[in-house]
PDB file of C-alpha atoms in Angstrom:
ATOM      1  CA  UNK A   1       8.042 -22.635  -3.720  1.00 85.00           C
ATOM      2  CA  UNK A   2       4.739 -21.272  -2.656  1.00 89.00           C
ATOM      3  CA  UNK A   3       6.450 -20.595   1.057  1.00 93.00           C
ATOM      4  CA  UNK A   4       9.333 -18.954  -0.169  1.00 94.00           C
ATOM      5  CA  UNK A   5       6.978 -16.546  -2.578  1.00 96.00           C
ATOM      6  CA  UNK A   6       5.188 -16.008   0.458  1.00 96.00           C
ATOM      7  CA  UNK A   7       7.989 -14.842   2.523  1.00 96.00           C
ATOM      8  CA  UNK A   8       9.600 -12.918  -0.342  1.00 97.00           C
ATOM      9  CA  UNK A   9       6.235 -10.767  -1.086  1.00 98.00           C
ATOM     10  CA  UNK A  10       6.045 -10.231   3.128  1.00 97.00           C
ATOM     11  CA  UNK A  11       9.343  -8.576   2.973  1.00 98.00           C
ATOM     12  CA  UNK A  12       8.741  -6.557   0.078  1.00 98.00           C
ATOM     13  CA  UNK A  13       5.936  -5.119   2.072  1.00 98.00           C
ATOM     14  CA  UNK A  14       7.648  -4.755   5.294  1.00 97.00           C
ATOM     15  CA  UNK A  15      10.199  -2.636   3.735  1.00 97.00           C
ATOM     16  CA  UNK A  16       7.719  -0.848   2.127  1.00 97.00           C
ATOM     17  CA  UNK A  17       6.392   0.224   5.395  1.00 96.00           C
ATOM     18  CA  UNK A  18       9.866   1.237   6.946  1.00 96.00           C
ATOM     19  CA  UNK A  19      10.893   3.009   3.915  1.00 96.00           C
ATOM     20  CA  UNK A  20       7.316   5.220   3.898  1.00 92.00           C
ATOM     21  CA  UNK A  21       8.468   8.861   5.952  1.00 91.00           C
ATOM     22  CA  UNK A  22       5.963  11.250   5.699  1.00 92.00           C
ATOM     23  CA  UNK A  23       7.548  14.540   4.037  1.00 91.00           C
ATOM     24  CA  UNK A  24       6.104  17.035   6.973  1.00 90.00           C
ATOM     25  CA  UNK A  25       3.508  17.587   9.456  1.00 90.00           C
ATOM     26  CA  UNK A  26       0.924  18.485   6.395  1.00 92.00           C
ATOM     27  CA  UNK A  27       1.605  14.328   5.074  1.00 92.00           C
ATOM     28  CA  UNK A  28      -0.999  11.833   7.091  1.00 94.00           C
ATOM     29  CA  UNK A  29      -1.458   9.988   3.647  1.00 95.00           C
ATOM     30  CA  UNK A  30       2.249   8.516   4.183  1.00 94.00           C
ATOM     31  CA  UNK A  31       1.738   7.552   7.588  1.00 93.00           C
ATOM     32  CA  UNK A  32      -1.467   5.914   6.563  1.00 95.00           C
ATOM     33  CA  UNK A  33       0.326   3.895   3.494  1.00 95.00           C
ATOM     34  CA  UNK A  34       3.109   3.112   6.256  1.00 95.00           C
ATOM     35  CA  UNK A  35       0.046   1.596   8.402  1.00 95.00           C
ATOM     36  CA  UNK A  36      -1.707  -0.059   5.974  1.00 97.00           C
ATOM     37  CA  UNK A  37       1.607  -1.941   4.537  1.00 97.00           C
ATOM     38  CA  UNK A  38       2.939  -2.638   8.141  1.00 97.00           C
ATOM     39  CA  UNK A  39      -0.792  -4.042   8.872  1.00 97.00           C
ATOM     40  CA  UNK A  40      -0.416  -6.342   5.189  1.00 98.00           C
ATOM     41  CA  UNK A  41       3.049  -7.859   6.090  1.00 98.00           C
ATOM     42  CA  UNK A  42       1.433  -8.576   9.317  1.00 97.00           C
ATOM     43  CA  UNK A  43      -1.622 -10.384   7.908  1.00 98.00           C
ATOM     44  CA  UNK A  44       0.967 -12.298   5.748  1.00 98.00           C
ATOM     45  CA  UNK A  45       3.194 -13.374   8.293  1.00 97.00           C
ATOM     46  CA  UNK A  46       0.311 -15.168   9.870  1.00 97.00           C
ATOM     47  CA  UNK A  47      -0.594 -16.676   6.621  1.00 96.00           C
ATOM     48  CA  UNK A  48       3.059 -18.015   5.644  1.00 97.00           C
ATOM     49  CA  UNK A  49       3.030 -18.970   9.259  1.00 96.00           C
ATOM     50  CA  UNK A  50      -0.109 -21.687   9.014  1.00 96.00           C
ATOM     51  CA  UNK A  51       1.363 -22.307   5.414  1.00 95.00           C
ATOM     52  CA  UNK A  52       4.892 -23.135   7.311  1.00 95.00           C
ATOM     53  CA  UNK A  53       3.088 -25.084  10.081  1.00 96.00           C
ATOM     54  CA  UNK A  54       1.669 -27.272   7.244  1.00 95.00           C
ATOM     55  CA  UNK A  55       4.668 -28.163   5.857  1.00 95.00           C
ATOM     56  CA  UNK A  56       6.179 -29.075   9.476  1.00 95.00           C
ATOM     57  CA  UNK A  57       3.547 -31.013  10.178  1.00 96.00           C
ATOM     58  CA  UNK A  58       3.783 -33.101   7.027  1.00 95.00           C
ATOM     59  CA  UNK A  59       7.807 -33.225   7.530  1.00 95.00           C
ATOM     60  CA  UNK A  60       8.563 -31.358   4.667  1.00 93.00           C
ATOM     61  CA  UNK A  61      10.459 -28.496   6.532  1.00 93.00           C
ATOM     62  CA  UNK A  62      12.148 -28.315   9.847  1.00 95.00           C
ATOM     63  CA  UNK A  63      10.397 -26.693  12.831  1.00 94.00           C
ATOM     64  CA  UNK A  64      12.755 -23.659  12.668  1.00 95.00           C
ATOM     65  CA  UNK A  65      11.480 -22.265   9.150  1.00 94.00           C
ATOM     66  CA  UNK A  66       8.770 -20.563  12.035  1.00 95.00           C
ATOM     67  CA  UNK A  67      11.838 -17.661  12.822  1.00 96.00           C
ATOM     68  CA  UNK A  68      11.513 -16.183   9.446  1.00 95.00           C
ATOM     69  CA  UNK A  69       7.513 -15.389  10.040  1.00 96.00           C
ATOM     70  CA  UNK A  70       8.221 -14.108  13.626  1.00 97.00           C
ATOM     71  CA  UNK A  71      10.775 -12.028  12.730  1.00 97.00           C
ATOM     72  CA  UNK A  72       8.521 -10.490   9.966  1.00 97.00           C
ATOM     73  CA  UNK A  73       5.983 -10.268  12.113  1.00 97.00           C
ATOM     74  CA  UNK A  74       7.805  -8.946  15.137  1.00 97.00           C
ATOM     75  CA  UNK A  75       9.109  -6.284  12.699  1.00 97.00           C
ATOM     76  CA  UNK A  76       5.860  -5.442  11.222  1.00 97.00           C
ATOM     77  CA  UNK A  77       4.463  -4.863  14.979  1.00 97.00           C
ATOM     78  CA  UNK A  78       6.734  -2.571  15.759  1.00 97.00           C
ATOM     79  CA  UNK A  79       6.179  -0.353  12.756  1.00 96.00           C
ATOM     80  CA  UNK A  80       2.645  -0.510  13.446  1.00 95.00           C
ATOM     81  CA  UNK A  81       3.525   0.621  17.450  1.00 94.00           C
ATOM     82  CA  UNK A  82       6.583   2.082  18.602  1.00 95.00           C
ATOM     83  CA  UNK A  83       8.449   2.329  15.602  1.00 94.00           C
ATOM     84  CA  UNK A  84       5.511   4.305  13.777  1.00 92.00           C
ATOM     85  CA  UNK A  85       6.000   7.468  11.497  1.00 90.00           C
ATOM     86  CA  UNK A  86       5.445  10.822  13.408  1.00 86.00           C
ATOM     87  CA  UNK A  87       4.039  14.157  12.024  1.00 79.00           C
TER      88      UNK A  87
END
């Protein structure tokens, strides 16, 4: 329960970050909500990531519940890098 939470409320801010487009040249406060919410979803991939390795390791889950949490994270990297809002 506590995992899937976890993952639910990392998505919510991950899309938060894609869906923040600054409205022209004159907007930095966009692009710095965009970099603060890709940096969150970041910081909570790792955590649902040790939370995840937890439950592996007491054979609760399978070993491939770690692709959600890289692909969050993956995706939150690349919003903070390349995939960044531009003025």
């Amino acid at each position: 329960m506590f995992l899937a939470l976890g993952h639910l409320i990392t998505v919510y801010v991950a899309f938060l970050a894609y869906a923040a487009e600054p409205a022209g040249p004159w907007d930095r406060e966009t692009v710095s909500h965009s970099g603060f919410a890709a940096g969150l979803a970041l910081a909570l991939c790792v955590a649902t990531s040790l939370l995840t390795a937890l439950f592996v390791k007491a054979r609760w889950l399978r070993a491939w519940w770690f692709i959600l949490p890289a692909v969050l994270a993956a995706a939150a990297f690349l919003r903070l890098t390349l995939l960044a809002p531009e003025l």
